[in-house]
Coordinates of C-alpha atoms in Angstrom, one line a residue:
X27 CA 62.5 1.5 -5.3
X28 CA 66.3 0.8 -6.3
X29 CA 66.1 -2.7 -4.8
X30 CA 62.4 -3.4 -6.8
X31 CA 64.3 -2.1 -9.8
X32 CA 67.3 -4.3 -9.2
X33 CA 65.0 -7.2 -8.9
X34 CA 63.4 -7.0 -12.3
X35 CA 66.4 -6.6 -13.7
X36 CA 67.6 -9.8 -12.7
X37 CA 64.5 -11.4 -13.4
X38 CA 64.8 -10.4 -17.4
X39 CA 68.7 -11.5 -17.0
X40 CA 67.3 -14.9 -15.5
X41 CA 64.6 -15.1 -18.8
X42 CA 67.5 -14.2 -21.3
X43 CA 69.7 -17.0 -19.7
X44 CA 66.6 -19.2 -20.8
X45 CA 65.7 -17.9 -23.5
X46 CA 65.9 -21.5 -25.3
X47 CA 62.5 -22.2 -23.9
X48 CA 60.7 -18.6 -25.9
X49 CA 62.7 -20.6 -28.7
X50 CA 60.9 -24.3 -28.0
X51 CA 57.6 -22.7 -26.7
X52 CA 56.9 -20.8 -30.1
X53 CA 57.8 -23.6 -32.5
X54 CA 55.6 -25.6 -30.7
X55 CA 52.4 -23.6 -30.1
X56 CA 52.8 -20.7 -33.1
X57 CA 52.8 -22.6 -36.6
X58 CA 50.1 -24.8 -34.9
X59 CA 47.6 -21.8 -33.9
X60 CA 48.3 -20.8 -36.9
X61 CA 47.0 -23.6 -38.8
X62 CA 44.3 -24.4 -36.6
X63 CA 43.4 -20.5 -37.4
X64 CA 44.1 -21.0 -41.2
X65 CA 41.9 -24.3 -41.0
X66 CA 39.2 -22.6 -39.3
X67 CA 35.6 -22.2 -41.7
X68 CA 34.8 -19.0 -43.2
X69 CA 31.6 -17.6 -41.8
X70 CA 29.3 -15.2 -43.7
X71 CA 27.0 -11.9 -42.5
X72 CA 23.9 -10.6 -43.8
X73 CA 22.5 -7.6 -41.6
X74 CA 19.2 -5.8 -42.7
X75 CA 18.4 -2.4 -41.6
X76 CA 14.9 -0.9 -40.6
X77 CA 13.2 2.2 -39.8
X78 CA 10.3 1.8 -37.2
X79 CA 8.5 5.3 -37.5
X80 CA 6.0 5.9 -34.3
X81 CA 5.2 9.3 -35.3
X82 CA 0.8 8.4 -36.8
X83 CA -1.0 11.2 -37.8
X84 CA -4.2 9.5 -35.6
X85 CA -2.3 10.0 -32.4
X86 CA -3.1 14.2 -32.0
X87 CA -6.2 13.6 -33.4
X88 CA -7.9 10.6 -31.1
X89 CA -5.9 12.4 -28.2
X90 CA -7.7 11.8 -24.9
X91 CA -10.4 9.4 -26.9
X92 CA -8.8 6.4 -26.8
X93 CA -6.0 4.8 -25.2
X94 CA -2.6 5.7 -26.1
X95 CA 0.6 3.4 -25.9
X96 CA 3.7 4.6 -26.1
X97 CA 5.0 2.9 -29.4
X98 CA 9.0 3.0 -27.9
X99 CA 8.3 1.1 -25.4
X100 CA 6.4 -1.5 -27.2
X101 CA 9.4 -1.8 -29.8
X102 CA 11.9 -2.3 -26.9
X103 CA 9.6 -5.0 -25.7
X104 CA 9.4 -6.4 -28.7
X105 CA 13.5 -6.0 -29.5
X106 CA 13.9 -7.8 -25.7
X107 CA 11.3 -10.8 -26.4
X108 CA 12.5 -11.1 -30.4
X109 CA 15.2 -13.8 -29.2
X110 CA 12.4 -15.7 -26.6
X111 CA 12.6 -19.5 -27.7
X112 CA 9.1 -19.3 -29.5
X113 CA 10.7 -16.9 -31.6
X114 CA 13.2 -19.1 -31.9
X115 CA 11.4 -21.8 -33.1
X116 CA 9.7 -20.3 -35.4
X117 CA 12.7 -18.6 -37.3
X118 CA 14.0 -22.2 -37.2
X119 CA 10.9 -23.5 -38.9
X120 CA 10.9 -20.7 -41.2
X121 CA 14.7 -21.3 -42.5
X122 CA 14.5 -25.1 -42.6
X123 CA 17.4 -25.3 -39.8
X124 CA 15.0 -27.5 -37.8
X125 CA 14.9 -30.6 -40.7
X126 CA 18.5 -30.3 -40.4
X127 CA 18.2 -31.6 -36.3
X128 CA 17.9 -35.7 -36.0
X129 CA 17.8 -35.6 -32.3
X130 CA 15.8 -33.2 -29.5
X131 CA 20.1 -32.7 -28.9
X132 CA 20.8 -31.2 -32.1
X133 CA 17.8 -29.2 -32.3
X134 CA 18.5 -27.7 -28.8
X135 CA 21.9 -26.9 -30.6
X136 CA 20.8 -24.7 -33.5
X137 CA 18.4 -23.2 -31.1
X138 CA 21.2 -21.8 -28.7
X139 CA 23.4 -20.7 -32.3
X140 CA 20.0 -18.8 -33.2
X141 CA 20.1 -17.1 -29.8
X142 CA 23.4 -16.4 -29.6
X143 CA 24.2 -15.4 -33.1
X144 CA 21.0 -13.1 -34.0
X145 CA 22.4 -9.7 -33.3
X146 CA 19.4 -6.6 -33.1
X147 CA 21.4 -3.3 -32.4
X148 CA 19.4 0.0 -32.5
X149 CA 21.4 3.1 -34.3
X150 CA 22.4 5.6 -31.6
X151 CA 20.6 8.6 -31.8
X152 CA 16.7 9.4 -31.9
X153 CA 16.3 7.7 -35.2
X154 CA 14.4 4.2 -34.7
X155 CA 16.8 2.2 -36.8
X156 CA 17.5 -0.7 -36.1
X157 CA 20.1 -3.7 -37.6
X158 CA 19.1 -7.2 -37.7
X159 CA 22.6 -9.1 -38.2
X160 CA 23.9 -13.0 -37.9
X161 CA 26.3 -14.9 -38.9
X162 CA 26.9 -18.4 -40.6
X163 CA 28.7 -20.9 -43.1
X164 CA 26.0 -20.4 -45.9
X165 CA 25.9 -17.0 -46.8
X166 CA 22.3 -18.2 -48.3
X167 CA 21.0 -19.2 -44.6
X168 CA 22.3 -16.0 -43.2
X169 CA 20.5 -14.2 -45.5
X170 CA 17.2 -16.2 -44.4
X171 CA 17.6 -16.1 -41.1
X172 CA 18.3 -12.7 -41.0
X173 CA 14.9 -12.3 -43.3
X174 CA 13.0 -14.6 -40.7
X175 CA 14.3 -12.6 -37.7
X176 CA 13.2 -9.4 -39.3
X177 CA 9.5 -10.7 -40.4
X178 CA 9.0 -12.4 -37.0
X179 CA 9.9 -8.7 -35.6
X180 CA 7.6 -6.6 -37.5
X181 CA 4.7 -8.8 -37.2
X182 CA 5.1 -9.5 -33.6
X183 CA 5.6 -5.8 -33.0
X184 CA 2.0 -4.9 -35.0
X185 CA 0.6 -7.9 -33.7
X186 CA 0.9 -6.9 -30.5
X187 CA -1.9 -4.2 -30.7
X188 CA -4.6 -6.0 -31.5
X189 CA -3.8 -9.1 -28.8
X190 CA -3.9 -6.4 -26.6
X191 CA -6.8 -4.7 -27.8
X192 CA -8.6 -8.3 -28.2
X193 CA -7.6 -8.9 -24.3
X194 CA -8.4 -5.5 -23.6
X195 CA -12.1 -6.3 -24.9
X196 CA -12.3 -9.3 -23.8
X197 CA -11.6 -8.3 -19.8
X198 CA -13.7 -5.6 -20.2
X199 CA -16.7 -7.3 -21.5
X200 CA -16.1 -10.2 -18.4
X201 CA -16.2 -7.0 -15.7
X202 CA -19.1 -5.8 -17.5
X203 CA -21.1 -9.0 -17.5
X204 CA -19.9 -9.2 -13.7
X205 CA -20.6 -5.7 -12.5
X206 CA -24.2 -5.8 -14.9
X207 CA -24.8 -8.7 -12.7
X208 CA -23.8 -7.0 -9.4
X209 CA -26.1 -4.3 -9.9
X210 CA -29.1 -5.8 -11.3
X211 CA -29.3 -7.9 -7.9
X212 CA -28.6 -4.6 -6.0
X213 CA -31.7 -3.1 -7.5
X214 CA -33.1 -5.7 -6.9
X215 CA -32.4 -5.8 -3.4
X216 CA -32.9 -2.4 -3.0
X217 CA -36.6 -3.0 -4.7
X218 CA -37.7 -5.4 -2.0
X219 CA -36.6 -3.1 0.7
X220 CA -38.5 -0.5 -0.2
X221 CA -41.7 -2.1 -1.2
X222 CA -41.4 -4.0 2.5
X223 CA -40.9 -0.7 4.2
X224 CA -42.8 1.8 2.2
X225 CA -44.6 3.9 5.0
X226 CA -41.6 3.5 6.9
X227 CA -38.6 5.4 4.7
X228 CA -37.4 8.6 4.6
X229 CA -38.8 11.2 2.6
X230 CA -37.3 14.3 0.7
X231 CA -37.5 16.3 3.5
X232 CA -34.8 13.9 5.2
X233 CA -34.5 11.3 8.0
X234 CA -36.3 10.4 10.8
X235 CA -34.9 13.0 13.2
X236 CA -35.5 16.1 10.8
X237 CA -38.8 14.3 9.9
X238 CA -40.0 14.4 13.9
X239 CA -38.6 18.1 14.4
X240 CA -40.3 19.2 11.7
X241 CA -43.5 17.3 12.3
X242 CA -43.2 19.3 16.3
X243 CA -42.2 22.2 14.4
X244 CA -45.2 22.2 12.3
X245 CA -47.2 21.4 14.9
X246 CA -46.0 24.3 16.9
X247 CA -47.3 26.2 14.6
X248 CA -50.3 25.4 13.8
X249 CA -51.1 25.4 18.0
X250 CA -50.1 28.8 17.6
X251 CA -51.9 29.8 14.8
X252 CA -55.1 28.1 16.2
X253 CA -55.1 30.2 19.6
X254 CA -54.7 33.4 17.4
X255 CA -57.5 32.7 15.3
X256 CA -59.6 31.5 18.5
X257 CA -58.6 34.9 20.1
X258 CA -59.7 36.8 16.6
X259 CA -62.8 35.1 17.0
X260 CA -64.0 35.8 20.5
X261 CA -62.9 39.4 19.8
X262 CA -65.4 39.0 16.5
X263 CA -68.6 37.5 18.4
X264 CA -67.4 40.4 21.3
X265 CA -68.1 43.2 18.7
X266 CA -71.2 41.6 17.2
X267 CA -72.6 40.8 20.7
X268 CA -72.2 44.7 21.6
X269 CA -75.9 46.3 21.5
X270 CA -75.6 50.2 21.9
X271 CA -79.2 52.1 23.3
X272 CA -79.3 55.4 24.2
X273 CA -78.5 55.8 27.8
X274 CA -74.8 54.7 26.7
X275 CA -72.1 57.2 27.5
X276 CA -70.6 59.0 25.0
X277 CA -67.2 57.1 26.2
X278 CA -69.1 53.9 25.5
X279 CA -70.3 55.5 21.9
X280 CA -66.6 56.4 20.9
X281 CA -65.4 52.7 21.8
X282 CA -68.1 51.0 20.3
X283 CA -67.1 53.5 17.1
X284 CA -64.0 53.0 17.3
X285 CA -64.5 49.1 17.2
X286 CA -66.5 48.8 14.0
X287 CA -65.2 48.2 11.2
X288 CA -66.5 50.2 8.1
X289 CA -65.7 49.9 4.4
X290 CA -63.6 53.1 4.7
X291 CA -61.3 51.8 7.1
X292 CA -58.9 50.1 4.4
X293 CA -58.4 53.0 2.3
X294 CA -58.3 55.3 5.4
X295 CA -55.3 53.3 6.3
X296 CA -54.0 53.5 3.0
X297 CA -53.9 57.5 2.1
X298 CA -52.3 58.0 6.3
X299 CA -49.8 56.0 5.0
X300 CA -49.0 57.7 1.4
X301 CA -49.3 61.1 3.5
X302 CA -46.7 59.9 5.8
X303 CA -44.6 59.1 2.7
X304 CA -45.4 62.5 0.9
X305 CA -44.8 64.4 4.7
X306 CA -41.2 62.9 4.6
X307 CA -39.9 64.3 0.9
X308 CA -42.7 67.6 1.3
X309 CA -43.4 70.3 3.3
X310 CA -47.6 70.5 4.7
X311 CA -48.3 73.5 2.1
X312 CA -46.7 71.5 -1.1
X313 CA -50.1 70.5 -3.2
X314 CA -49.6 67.0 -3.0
X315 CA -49.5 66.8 0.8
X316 CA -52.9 69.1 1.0
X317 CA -54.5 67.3 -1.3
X318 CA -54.2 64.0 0.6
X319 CA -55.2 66.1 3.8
X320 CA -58.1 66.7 1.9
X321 CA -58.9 63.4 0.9
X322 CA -58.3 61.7 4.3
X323 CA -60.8 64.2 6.2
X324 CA -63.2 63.8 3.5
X325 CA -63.0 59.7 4.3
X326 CA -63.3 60.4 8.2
X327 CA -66.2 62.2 7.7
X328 CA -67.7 59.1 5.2
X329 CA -66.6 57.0 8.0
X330 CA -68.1 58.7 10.7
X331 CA -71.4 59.1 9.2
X332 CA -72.0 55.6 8.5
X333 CA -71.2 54.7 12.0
X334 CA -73.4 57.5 13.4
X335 CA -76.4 55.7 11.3
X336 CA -75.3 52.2 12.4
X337 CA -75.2 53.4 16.3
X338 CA -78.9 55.5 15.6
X339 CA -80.3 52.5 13.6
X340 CA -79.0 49.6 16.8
X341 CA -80.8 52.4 19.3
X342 CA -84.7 51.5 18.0
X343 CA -86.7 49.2 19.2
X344 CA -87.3 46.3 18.7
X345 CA -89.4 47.0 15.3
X346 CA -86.4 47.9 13.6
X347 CA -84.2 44.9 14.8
X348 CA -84.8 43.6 11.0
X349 CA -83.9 46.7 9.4
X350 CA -80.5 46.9 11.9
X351 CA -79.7 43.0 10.4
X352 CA -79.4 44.1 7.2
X353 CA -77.0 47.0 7.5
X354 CA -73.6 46.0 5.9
X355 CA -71.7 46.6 9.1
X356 CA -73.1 44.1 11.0
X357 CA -73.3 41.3 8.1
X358 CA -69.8 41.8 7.5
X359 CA -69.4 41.1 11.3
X360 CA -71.1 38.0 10.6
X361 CA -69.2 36.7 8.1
X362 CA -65.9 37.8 10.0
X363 CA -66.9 35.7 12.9
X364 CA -68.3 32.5 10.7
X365 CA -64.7 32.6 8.8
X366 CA -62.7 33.0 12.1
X367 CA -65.1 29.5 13.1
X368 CA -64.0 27.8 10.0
X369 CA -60.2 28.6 10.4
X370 CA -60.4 27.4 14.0
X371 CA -62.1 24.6 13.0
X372 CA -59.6 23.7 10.3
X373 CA -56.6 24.7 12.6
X374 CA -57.7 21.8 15.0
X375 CA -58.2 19.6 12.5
X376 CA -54.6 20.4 10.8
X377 CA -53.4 20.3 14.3
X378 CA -55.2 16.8 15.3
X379 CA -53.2 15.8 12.4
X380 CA -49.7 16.9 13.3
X381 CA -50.2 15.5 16.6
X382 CA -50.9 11.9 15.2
X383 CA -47.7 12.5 13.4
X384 CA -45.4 13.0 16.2
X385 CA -47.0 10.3 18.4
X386 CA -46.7 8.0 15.5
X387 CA -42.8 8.9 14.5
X388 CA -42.3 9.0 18.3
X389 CA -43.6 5.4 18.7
X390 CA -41.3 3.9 15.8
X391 CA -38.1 5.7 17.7
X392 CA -35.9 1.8 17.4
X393 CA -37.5 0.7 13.9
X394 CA -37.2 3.6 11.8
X395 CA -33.0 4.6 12.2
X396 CA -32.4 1.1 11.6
X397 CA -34.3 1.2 8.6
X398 CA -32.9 3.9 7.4
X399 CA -29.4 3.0 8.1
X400 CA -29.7 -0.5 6.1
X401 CA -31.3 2.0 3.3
X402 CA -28.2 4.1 3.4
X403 CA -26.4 1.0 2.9
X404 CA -28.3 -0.5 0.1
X405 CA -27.7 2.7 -1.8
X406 CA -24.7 3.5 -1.2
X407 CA -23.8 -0.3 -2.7
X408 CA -25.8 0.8 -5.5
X409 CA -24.2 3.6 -6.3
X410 CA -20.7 2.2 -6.1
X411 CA -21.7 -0.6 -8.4
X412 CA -23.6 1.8 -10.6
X413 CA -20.6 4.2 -10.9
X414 CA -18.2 1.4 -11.8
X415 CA -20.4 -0.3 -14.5
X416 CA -20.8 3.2 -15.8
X417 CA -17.3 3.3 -16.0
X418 CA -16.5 0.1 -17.5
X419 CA -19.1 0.8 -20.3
X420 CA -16.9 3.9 -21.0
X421 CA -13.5 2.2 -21.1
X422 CA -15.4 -0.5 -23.4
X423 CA -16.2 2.2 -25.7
X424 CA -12.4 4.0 -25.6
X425 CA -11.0 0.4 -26.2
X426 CA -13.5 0.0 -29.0
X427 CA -12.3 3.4 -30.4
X428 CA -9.0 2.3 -30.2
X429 CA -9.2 -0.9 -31.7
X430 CA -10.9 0.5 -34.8
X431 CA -8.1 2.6 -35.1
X432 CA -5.4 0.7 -35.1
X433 CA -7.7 -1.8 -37.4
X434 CA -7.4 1.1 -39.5
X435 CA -3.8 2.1 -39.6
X436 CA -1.1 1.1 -37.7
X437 CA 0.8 3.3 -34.9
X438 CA 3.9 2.0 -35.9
X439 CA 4.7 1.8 -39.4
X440 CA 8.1 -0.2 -40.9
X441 CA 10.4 0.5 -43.5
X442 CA 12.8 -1.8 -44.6
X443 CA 16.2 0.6 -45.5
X444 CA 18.5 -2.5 -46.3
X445 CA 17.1 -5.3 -47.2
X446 CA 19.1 -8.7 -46.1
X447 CA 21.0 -10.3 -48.8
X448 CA 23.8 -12.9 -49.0
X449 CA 27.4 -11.5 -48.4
X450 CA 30.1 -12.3 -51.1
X451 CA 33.1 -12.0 -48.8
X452 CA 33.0 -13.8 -45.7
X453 CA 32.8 -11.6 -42.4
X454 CA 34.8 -14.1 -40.1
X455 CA 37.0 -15.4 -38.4
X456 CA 39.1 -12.0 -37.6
X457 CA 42.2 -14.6 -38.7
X458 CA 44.5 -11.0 -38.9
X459 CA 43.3 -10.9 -34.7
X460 CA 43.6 -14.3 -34.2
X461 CA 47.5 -14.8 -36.3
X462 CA 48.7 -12.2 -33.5
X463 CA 46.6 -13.7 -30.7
X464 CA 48.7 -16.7 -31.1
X465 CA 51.8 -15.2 -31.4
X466 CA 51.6 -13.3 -28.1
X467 CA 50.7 -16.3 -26.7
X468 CA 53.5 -18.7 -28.2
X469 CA 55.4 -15.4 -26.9
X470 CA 54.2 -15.4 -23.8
X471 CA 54.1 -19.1 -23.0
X472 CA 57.7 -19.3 -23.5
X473 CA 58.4 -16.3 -21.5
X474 CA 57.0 -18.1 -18.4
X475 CA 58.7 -21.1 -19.0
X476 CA 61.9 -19.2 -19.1
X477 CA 61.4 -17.5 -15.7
X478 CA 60.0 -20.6 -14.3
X479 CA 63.3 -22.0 -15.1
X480 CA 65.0 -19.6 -14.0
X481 CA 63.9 -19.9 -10.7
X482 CA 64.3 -23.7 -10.9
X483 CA 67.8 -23.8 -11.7
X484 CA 68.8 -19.3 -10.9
X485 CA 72.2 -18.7 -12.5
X486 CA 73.4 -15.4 -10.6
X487 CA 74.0 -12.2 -13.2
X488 CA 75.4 -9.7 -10.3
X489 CA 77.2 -9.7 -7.1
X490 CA 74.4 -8.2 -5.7
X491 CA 71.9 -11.4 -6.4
X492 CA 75.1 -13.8 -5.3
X493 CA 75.1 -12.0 -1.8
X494 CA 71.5 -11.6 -1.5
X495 CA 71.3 -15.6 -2.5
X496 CA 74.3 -17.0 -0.4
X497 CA 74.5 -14.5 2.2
X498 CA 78.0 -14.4 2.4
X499 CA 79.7 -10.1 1.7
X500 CA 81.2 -10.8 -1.7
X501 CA 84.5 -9.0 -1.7
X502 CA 85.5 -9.2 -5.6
X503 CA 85.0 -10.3 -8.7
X504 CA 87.2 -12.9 -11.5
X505 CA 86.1 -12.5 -15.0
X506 CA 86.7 -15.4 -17.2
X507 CA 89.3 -15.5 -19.8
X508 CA 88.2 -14.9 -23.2
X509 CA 89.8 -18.5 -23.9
X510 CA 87.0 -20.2 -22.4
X511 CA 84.6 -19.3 -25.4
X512 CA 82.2 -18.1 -23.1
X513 CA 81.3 -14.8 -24.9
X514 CA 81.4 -16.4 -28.5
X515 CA 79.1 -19.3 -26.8
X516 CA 76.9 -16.3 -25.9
X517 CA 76.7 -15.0 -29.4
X518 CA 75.8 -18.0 -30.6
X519 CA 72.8 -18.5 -28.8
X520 CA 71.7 -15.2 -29.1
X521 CA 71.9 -15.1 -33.1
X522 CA 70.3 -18.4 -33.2
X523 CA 67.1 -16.7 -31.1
X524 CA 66.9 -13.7 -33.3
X525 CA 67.3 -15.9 -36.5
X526 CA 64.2 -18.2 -35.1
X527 CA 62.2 -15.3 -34.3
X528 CA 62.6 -13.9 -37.6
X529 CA 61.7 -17.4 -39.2
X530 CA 58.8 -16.7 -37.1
X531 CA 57.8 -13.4 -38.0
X532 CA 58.5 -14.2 -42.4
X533 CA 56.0 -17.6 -41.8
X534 CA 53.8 -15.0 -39.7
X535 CA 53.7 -12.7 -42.5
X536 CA 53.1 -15.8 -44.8
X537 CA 50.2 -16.5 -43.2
X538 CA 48.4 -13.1 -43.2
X539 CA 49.3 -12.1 -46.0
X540 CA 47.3 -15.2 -47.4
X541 CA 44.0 -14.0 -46.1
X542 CA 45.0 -10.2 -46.1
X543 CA 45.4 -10.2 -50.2
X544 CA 43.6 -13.2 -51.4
X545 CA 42.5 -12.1 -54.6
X546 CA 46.6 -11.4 -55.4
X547 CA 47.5 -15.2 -53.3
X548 CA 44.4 -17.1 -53.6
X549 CA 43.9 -17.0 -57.2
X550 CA 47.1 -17.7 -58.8
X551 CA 47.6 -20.6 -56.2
X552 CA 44.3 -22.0 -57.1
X553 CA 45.2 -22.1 -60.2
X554 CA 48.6 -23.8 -59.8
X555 CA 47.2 -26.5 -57.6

């Protein structure tokens, strides 16, 4: 650390043994920056300030209606795209600045000052203001361009809506023409196939496999139905075909009793069961339950005289076999066994029937699932391209919402805070910046020089540097005698330095103070020139 220190310290002695260049180095670059600086044109600012306000009193209300943009992001787009080179243009149109080209050069010129001088900064916070600045000569064509800049911005920005709403509409009414097209040969299709395979396609009930099982299914039972109904029959001709005479048994009197039906035997049937009810919530001497008791043995005894005069009436002769035809017992036996005919009759047709039906689905076992796969298909296509034209007419309507909307009022609405106007002071160069830029490089300029030199031509300050340069031990030192004029030499050289850097710093001084006070500088030279 000692021997880094020791180092720079020689290196400043070596720079203030040459300090004649920081001398010749300033005169030569500082009064001419500074003229160049004092020469340079005066440029003018004009800045307008706006308020973008995104907050519509539409949006809560068309909420979930219509389609809603975010307005932020749209006015970032638009602050991103405001410097594009149409925008360009057209601000250059607008101000006149593109008369002023004669060549596609020039023109290309003021396009790239446009781009690179129009300034749009938005104001920190959640505030959208922004500030529309730029900077030039004429403090009259800053003022325009700033103006042109700041129409182009607004009316791009609330342009933008309805491009996009007209695009929007437009796209929409192209899918819909597509998709209406789509579906109206889909039906079509569709159409076709069922007219070619009418008796062939499924039915509500389902698909070929569901429409066979329940075809067998159905025919099951009707098969079974038919051999109960056959059975009910011959048991019906089996009790009409029963002649009782009078050698009969009484066993064969009791069953053939016991096998007629009567006109009792329904409500018979009917009060056993209410007494079974009544038995279950009464005792046998409770009124209700001896009452039916009653009743039931009162409908036994009906019931058993009426056969008693059928069985005496079928034991006459032969006489009486008219009389015996029109007791009611044994037409009602007749009529049971003509409706049991019919039923059978009907059950094998029905049956006949069902059996067609499964031989016919059974023959069509290939045809029929491949019909009704490539039905599947044709609907299923139908309803996709149903569903999405259905869709598309409902996005046509939301963009038609929309766009009456912001046909109505606008989502974003502007509000010019400072308008643009011509500046009366000029805004640049930043001479004060540019004065002391100069110096510190005059400054710094001869600095280098000086240690360039000094490493050219290196005059040793210490016995330290001598050893380290020669490599020989140095053992003493001889001052020089104060005859020599060294030191006064010395003190010459070093007032003359501080006398041309304060030369420096009064014409310095000169020169800011010109365009620091010019109203106290300017004037009264003005008027002396």
């Amino acid at each position: 650390m000692q021997e880094l220190f020791d180092d720079l310290l020689d290196y400043l002695k070596g720079i203030w043994i040459k300090r004649r260049y920081i001398i010749i180095s300033t005169w030569l670059i500082c009064p001419i920056g500074w003229g160049v600086v004092s020469v340079m044109p005066d440029v003018y600012q004009s800045e307008a300030r706006v308020f973008a306000d995104t907050q519509s009193i539409l949006a809560p209300l068309l909420k979930g209606l219509t389609v809603q943009t975010d307005p932020d992001i749209q006015i970032n787009l638009m602050i991103k795209t405001l410097l594009s080179r149409p925008n360009l243009e057209r601000i250059s149109r607008m101000t006149d600045l593109d008369i002023q080209a004669e060549t596609p050069q020039q023109y290309e010129s003021i396009i790239n000052r446009l781009r690179d001088n129009i300034e749009i900064v938005k104001t920190r916070g959640r505030d959208n203001i922004f500030t529309i600045s730029f900077e030039d000569k004429n403090p009259e064509m800053a003022k325009n361009v700033v103006q042109s800049a700041l129409t182009v911005f607004i009316e791009n920005t609330l342009g933008q809506n309805r491009t996009d709403s007209d695009s929007a509409q437009k796209f929409l009414a192209k899918q819909i023409a597509e998709y209406e097209s789509r579906l109206a040969s889909a039906e079509g299709r569709l159409t076709d196939f069922k007219q070619k395979y009418s008796t062939m396609l499924p039915q509500q009930n389902g698909g070929y496999y569901s429409r066979l099982n329940l075809a067998k299914e159905n025919l099951g039972n009707i098969e079974l139905e038919l051999k109960e109904a056959e059975t009910q029959l011959a048991s019906a001709r089996a009790q009409l075909g029963t002649v009782p005479n009078e050698s009969s048994s009484a066993q064969n009197k009791i069953q053939t009793a016991n096998s007629i039906k009567t006109n009792f035997d329904d409500r018979i049937t009917e009060l056993e069961l209410s007494l079974d009810s009544l038995q279950l919530r009464y005792t046998d001497k409770h009124p209700d339950v001896a009452e039916a008791r009653r009743r039931l043995e009162h409908l036994e005894k009906q019931r058993s005289d009426e056969i008693e005069e059928y069985l005496s009436e079928t034991s006459n002769n032969s006489n009486n076999a008219l009389i015996t035809s029109q007791n009611p017992v044994i037409q009602e036996l007749q009529i049971q066994v003509n409706q049991f005919e019919n039923q059978v009759a009907s059950l094998k047709v029905r049956a006949n029937d069902y059996q067609n039906k499964v031989n016919e689905l059974e023959g069509k076992i290939h045809v029929l699932p491949e019909i009704e796969a490539e039905l599947v298909a044709l609907n299923r296509g139908y309803q996709i391209t149903k569903e999405k034209y259905e869709q598309l007419l409902n996005r046509q309507e939301t963009a038609q919402l929309a766009q009456q909307a912001d046909e109505s009022t606008n989502k974003i609405q502007f509000k010019v805070i400072d308008p643009p106007r011509a500046a009366d002071k000029p805004s640049g160069p930043k001479r004060i910046l540019l004065f002391l830029a100069v110096t510190v490089a005059g400054f710094g300029a001869g600095i280098g020089l000086s240690l360039l030199f000094s490493q050219l031509s290196p005059v040793a300050t210490s016995t330290a540097q001598l050893s380290k340069a020669t490599g020989v031990p140095i053992f003493g030192v001889v001052s020089a005698n104060k005859n020599l004029g060294l030191q006064k030499w010395h003190r010459k050289k070093t007032i003359l330095f501080v006398i041309s850097n304060l030369f420096l710093l009064v014409i310095l001084m000169m020169f800011i103070s010109y365009f620091l006070f010019p109203d106290a500088i300017q004037a009264p030279l003005k008027r002396i020139l």
